[in-house]
PDB file of N, CA and C in Angstrom:
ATOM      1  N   UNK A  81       9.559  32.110   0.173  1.00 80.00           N
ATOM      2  CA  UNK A  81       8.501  31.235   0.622  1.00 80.00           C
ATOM      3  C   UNK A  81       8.105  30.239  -0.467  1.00 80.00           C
ATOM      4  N   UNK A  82       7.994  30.297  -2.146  1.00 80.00           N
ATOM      5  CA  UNK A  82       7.926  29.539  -2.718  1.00 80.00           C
ATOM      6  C   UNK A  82       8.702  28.637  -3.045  1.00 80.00           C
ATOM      7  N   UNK A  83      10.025  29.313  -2.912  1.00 85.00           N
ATOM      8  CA  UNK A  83      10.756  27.894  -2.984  1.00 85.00           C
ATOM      9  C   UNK A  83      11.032  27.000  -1.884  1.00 85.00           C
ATOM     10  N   UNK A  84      10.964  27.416  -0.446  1.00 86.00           N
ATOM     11  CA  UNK A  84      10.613  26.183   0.553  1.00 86.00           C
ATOM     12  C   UNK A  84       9.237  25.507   0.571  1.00 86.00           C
ATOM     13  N   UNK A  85       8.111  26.113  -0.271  1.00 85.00           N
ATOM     14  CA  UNK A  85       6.935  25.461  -0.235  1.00 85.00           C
ATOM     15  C   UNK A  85       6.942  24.653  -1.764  1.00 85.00           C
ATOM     16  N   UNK A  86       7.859  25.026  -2.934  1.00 85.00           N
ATOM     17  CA  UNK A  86       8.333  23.918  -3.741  1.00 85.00           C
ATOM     18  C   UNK A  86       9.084  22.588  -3.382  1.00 85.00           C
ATOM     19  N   UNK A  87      10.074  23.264  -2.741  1.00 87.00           N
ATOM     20  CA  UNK A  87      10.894  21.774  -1.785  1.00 87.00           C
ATOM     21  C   UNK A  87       9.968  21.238  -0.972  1.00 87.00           C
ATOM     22  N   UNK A  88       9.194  21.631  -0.303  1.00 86.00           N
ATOM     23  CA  UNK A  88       8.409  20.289   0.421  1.00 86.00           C
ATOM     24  C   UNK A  88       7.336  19.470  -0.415  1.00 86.00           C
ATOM     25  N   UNK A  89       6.791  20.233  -1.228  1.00 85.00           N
ATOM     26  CA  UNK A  89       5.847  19.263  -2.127  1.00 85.00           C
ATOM     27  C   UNK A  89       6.929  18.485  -3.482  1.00 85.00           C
ATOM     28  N   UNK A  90       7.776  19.150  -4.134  1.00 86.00           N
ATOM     29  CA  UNK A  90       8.688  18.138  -4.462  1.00 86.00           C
ATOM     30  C   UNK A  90       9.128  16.870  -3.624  1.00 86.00           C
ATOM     31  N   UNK A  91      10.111  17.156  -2.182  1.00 87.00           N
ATOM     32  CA  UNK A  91      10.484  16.287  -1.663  1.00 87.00           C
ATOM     33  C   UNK A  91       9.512  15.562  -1.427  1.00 87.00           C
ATOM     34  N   UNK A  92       8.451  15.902  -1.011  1.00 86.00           N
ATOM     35  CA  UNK A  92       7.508  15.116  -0.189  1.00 86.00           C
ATOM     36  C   UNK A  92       6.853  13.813  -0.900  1.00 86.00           C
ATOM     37  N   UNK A  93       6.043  14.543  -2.703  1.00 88.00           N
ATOM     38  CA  UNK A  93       5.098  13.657  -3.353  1.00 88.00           C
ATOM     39  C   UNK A  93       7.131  12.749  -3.857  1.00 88.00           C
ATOM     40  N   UNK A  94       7.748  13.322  -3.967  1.00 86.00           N
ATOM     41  CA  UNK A  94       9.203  12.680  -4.823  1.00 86.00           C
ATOM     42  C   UNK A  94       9.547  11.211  -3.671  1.00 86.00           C
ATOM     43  N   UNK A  95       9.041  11.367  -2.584  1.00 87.00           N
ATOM     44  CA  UNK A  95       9.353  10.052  -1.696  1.00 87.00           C
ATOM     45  C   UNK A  95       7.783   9.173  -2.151  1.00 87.00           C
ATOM     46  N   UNK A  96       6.799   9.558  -1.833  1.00 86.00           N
ATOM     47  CA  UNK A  96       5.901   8.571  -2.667  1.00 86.00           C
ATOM     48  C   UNK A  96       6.288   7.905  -3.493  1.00 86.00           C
ATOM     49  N   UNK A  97       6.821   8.583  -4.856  1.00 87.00           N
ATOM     50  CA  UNK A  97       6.792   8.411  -6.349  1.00 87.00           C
ATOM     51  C   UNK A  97       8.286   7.202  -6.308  1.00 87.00           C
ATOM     52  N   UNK A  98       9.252   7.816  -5.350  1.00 88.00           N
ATOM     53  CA  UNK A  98      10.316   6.544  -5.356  1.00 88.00           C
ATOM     54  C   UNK A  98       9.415   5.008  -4.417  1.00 88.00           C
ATOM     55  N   UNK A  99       9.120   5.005  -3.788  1.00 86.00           N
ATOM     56  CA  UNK A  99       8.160   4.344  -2.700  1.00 86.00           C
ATOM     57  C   UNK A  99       7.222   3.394  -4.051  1.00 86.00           C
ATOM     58  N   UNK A 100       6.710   4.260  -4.817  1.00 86.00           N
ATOM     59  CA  UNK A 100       5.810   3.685  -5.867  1.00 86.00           C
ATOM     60  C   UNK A 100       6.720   3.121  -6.879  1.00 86.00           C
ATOM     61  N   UNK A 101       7.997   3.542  -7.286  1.00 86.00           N
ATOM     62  CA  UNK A 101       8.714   2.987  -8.324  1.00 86.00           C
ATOM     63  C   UNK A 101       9.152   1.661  -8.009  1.00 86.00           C
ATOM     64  N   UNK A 102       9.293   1.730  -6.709  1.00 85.00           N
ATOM     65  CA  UNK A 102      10.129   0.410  -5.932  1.00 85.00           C
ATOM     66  C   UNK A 102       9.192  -0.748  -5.873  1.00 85.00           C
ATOM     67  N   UNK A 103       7.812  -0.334  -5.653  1.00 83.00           N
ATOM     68  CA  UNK A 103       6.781  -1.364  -5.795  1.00 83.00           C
ATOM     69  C   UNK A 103       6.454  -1.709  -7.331  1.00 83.00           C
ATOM     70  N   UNK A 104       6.402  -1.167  -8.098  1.00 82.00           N
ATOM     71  CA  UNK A 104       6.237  -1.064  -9.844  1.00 82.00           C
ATOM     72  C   UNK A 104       7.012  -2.302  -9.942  1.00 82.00           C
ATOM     73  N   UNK A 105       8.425  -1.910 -10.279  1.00 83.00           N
ATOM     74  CA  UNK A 105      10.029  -3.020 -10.268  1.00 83.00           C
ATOM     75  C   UNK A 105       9.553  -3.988  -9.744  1.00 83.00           C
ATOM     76  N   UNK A 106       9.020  -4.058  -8.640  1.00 81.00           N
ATOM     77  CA  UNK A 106       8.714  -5.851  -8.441  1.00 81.00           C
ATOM     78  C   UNK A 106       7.919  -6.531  -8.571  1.00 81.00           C
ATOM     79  N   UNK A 107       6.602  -5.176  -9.170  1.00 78.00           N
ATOM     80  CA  UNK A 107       5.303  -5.948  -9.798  1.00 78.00           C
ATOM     81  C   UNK A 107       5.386  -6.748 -10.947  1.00 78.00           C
ATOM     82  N   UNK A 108       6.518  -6.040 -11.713  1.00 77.00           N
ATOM     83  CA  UNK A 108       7.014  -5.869 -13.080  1.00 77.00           C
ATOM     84  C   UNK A 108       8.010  -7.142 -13.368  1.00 77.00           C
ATOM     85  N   UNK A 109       8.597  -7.159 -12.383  1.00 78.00           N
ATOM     86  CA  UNK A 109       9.480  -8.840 -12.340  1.00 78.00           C
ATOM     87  C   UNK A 109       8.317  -9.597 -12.260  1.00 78.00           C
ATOM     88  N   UNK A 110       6.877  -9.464 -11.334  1.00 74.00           N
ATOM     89  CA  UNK A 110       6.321 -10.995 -11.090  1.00 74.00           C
ATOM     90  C   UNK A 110       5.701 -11.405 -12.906  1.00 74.00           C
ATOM     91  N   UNK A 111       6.000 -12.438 -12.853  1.00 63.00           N
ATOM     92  CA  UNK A 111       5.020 -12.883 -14.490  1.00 63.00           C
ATOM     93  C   UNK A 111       3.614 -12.954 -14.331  1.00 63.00           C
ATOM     94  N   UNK A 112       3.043 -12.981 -12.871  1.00 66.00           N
ATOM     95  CA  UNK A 112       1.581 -13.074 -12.627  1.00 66.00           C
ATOM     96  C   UNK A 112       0.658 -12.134 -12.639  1.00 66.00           C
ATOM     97  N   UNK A 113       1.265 -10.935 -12.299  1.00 61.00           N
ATOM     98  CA  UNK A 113       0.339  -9.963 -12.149  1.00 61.00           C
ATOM     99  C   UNK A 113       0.649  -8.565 -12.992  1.00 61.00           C
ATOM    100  N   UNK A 114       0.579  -8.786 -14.313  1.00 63.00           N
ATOM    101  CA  UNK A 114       0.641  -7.834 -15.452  1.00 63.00           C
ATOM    102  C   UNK A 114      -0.376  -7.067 -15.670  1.00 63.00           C
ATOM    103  N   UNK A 115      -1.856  -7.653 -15.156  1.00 68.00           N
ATOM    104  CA  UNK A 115      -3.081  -6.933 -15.340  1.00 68.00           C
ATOM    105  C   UNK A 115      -3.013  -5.501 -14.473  1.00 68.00           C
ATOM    106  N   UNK A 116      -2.698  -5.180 -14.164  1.00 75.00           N
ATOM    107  CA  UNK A 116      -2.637  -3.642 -13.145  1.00 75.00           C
ATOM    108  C   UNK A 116      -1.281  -2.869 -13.566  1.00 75.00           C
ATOM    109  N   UNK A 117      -0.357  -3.334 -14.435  1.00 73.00           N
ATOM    110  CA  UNK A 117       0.880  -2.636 -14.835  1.00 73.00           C
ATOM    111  C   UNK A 117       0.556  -1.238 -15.507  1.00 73.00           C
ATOM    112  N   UNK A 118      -0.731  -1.019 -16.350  1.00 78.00           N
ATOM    113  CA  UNK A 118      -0.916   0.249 -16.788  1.00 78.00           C
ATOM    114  C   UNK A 118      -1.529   0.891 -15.938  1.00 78.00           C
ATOM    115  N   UNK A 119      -2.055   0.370 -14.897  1.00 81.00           N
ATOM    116  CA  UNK A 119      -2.855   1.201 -14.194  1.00 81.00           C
ATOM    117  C   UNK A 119      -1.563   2.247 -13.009  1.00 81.00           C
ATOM    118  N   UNK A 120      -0.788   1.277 -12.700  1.00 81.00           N
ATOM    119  CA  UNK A 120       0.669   1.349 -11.558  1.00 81.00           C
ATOM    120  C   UNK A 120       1.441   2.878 -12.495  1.00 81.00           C
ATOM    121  N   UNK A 121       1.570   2.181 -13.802  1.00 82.00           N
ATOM    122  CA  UNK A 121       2.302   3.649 -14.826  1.00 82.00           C
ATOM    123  C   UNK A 121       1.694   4.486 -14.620  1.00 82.00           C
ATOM    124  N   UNK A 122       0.402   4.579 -15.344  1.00 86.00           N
ATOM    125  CA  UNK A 122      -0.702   5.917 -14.512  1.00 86.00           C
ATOM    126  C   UNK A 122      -0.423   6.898 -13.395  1.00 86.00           C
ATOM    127  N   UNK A 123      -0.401   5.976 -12.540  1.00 85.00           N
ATOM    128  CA  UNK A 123       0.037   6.367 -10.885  1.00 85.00           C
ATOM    129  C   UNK A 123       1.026   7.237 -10.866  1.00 85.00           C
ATOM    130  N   UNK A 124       2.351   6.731 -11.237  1.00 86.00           N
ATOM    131  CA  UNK A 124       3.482   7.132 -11.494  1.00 86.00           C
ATOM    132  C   UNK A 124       3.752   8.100 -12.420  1.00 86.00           C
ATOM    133  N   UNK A 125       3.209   8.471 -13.370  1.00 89.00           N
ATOM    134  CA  UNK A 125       3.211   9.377 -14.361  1.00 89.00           C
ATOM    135  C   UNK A 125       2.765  10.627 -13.805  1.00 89.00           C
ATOM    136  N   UNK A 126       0.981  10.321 -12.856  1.00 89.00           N
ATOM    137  CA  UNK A 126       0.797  11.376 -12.183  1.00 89.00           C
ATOM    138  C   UNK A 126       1.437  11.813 -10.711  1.00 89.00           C
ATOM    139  N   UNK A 127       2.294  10.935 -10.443  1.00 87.00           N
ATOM    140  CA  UNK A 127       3.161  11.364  -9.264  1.00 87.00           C
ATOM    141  C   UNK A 127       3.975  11.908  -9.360  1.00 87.00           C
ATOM    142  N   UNK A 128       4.676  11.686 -10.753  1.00 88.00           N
ATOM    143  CA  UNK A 128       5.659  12.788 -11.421  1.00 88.00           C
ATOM    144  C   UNK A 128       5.627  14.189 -11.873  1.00 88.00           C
ATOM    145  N   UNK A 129       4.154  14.178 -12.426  1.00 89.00           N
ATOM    146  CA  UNK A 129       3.389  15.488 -12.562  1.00 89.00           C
ATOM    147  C   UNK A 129       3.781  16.449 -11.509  1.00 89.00           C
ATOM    148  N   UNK A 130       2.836  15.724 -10.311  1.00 87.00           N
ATOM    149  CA  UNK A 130       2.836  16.727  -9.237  1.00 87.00           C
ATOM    150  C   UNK A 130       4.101  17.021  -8.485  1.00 87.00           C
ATOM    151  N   UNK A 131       5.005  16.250  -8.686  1.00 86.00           N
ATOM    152  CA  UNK A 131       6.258  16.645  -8.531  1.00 86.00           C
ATOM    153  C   UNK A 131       7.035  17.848  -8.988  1.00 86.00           C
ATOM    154  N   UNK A 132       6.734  17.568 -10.469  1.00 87.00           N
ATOM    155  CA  UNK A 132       7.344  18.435 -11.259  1.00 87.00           C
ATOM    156  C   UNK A 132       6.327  19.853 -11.142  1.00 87.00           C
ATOM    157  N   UNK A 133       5.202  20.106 -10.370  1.00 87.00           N
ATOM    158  CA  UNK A 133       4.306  21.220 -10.142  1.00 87.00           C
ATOM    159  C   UNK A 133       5.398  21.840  -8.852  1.00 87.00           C
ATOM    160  N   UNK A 134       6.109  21.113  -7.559  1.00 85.00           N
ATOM    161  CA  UNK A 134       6.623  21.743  -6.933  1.00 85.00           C
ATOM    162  C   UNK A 134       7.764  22.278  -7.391  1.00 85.00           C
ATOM    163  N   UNK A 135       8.374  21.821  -8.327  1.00 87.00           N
ATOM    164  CA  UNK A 135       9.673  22.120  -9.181  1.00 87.00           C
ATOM    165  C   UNK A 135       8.901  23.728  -9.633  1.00 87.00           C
ATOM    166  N   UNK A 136       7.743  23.358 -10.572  1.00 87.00           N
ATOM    167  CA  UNK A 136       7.418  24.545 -11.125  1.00 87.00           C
ATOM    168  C   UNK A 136       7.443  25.862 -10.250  1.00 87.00           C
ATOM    169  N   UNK A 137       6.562  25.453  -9.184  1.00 84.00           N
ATOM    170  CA  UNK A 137       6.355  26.832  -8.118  1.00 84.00           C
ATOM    171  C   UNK A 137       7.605  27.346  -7.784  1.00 84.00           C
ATOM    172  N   UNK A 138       8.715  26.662  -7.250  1.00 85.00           N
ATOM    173  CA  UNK A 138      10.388  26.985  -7.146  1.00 85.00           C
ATOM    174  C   UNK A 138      11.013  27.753  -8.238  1.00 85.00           C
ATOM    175  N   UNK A 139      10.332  28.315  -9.480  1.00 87.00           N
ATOM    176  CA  UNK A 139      11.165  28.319 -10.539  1.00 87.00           C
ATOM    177  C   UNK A 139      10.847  29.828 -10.363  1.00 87.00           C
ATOM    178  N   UNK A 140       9.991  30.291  -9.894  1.00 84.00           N
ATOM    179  CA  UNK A 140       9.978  32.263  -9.676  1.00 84.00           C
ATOM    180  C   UNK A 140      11.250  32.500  -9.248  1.00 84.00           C
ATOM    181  N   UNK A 141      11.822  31.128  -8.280  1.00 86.00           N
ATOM    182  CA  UNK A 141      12.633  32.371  -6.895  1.00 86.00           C
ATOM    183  C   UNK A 141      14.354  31.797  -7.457  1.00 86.00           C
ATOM    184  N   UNK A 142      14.033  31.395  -8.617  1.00 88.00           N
ATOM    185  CA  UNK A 142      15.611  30.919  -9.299  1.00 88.00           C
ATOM    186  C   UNK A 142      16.333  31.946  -9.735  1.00 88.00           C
ATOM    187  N   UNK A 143      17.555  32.403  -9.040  1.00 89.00           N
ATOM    188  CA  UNK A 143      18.027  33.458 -10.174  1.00 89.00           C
ATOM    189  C   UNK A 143      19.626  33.374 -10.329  1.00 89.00           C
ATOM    190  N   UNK A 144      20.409  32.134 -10.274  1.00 87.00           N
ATOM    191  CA  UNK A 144      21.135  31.802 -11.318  1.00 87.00           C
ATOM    192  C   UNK A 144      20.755  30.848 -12.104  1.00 87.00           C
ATOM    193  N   UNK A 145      21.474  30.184 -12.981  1.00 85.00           N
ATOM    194  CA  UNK A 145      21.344  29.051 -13.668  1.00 85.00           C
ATOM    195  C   UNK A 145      21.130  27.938 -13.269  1.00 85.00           C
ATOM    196  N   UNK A 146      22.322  27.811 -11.897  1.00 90.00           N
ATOM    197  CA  UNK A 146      22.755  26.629 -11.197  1.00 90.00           C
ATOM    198  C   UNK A 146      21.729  26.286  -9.815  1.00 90.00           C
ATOM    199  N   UNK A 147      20.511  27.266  -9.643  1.00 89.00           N
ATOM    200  CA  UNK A 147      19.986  27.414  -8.727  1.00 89.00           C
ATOM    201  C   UNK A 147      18.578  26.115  -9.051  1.00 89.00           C
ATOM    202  N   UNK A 148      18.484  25.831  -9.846  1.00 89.00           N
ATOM    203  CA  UNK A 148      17.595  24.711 -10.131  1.00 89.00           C
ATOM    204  C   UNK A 148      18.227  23.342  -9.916  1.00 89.00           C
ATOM    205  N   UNK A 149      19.224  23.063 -10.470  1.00 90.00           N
ATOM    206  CA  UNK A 149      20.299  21.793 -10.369  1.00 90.00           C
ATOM    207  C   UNK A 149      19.941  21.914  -8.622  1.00 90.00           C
ATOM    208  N   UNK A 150      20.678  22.640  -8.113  1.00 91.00           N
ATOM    209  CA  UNK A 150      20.636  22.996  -6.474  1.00 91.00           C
ATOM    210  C   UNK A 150      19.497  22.603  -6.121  1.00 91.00           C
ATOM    211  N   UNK A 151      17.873  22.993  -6.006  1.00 90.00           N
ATOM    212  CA  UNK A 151      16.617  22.542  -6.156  1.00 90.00           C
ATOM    213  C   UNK A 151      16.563  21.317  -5.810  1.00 90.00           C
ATOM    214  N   UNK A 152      17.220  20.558  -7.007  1.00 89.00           N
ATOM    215  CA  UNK A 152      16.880  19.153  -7.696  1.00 89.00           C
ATOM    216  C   UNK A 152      17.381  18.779  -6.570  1.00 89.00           C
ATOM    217  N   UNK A 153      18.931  19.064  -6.310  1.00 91.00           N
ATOM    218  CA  UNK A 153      19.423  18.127  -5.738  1.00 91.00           C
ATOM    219  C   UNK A 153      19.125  17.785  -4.081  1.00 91.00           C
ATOM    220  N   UNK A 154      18.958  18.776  -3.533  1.00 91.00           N
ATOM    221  CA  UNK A 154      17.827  19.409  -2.257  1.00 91.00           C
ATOM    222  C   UNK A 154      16.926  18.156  -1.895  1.00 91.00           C
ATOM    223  N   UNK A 155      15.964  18.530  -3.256  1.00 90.00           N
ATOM    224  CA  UNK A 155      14.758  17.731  -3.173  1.00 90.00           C
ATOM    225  C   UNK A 155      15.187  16.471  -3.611  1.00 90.00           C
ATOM    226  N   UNK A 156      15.779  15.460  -4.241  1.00 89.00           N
ATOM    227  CA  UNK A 156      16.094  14.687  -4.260  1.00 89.00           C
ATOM    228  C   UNK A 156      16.477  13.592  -3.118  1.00 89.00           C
ATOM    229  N   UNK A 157      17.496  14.274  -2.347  1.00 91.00           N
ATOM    230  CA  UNK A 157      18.029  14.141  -0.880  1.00 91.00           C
ATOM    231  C   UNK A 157      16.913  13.745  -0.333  1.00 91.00           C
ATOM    232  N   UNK A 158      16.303  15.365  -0.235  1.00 89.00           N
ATOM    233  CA  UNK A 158      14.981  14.789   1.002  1.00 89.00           C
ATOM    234  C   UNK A 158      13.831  14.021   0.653  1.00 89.00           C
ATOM    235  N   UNK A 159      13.709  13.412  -0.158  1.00 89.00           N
ATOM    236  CA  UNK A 159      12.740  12.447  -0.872  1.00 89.00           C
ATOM    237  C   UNK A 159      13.681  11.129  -0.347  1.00 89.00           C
ATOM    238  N   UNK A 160      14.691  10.862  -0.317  1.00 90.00           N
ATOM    239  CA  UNK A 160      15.136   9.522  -0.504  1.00 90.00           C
ATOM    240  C   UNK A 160      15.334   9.422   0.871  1.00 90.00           C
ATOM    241  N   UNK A 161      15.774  10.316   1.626  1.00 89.00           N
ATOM    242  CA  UNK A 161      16.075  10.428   2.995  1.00 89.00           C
ATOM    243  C   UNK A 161      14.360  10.229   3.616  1.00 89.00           C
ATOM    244  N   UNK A 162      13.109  10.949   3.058  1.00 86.00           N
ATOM    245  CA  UNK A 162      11.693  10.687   4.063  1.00 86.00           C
ATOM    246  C   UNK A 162      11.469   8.907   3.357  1.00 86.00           C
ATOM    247  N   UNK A 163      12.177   8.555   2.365  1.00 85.00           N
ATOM    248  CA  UNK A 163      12.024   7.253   2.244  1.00 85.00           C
ATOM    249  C   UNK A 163      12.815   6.477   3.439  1.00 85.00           C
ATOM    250  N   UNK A 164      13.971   6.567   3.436  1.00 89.00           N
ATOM    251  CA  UNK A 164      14.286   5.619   4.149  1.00 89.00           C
ATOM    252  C   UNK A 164      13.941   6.012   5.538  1.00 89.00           C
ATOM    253  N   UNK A 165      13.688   6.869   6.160  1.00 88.00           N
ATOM    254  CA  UNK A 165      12.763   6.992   7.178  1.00 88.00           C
ATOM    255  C   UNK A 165      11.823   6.074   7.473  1.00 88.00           C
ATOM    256  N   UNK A 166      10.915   6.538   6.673  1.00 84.00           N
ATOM    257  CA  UNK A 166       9.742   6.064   6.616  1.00 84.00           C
ATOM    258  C   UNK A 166       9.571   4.566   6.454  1.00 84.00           C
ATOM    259  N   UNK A 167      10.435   3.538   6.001  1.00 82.00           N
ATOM    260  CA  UNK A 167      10.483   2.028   5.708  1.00 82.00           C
ATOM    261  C   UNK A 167      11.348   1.720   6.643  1.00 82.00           C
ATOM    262  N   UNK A 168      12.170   2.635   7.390  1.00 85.00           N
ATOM    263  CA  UNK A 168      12.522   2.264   8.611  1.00 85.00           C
ATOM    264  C   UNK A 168      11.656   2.074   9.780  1.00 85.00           C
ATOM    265  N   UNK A 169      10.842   2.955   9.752  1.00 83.00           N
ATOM    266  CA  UNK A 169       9.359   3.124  10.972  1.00 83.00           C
ATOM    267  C   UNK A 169       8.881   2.136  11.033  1.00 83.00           C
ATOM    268  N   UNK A 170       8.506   1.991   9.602  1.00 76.00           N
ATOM    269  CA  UNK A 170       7.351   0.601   8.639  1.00 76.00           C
ATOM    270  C   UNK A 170       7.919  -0.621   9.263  1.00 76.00           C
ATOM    271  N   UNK A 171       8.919  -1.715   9.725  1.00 64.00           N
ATOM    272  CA  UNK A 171       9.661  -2.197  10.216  1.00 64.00           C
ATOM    273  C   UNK A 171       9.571  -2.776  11.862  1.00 64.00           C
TER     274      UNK A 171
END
């Protein structure tokens, strides 16, 4: 149970946090609007946090080595996959 309730709060806040990176990158190209760039990192720093909290909770129910890589890659997937979902809807 913890590690499907790690994979969904990984995957889940991990599609925000790409969602937020993608907006960062093009704040970050404009030359106009630099005043909010530390505030955007902030954001992102703590979106990573809580990411890495669902990683944490997953880490009881690990019991090879390779079972975290596996994790990652899980949650990775389904983060990029509720992204493009989701900006598909948006549309």
């Amino acid at each position: 149970m913890k590690y499907l309730v790690g994979l969904i709060v990984f995957s889940g806040i991990g599609s925000f946090l790409i969602s937020d990176t993608i907006d960062f990158w093009r704040e970050l190209r404009r030359s106009d609007s630099r005043s909010q760039l530390g505030m955007d990192f902030l954001r992102l720093a703590v979106l990573a946090g809580m990411a890495s909290i669902g990683y944490w909770v997953a880490t009881d129910t690990f019991h090879k080595p390779s079972d975290g890589i596996v994790f990652l890659v899980i949650g990775i997937v389904g983060a990029f996959s509720t992204h493009i979902i989701s900006s598909s809807l948006r549309k």
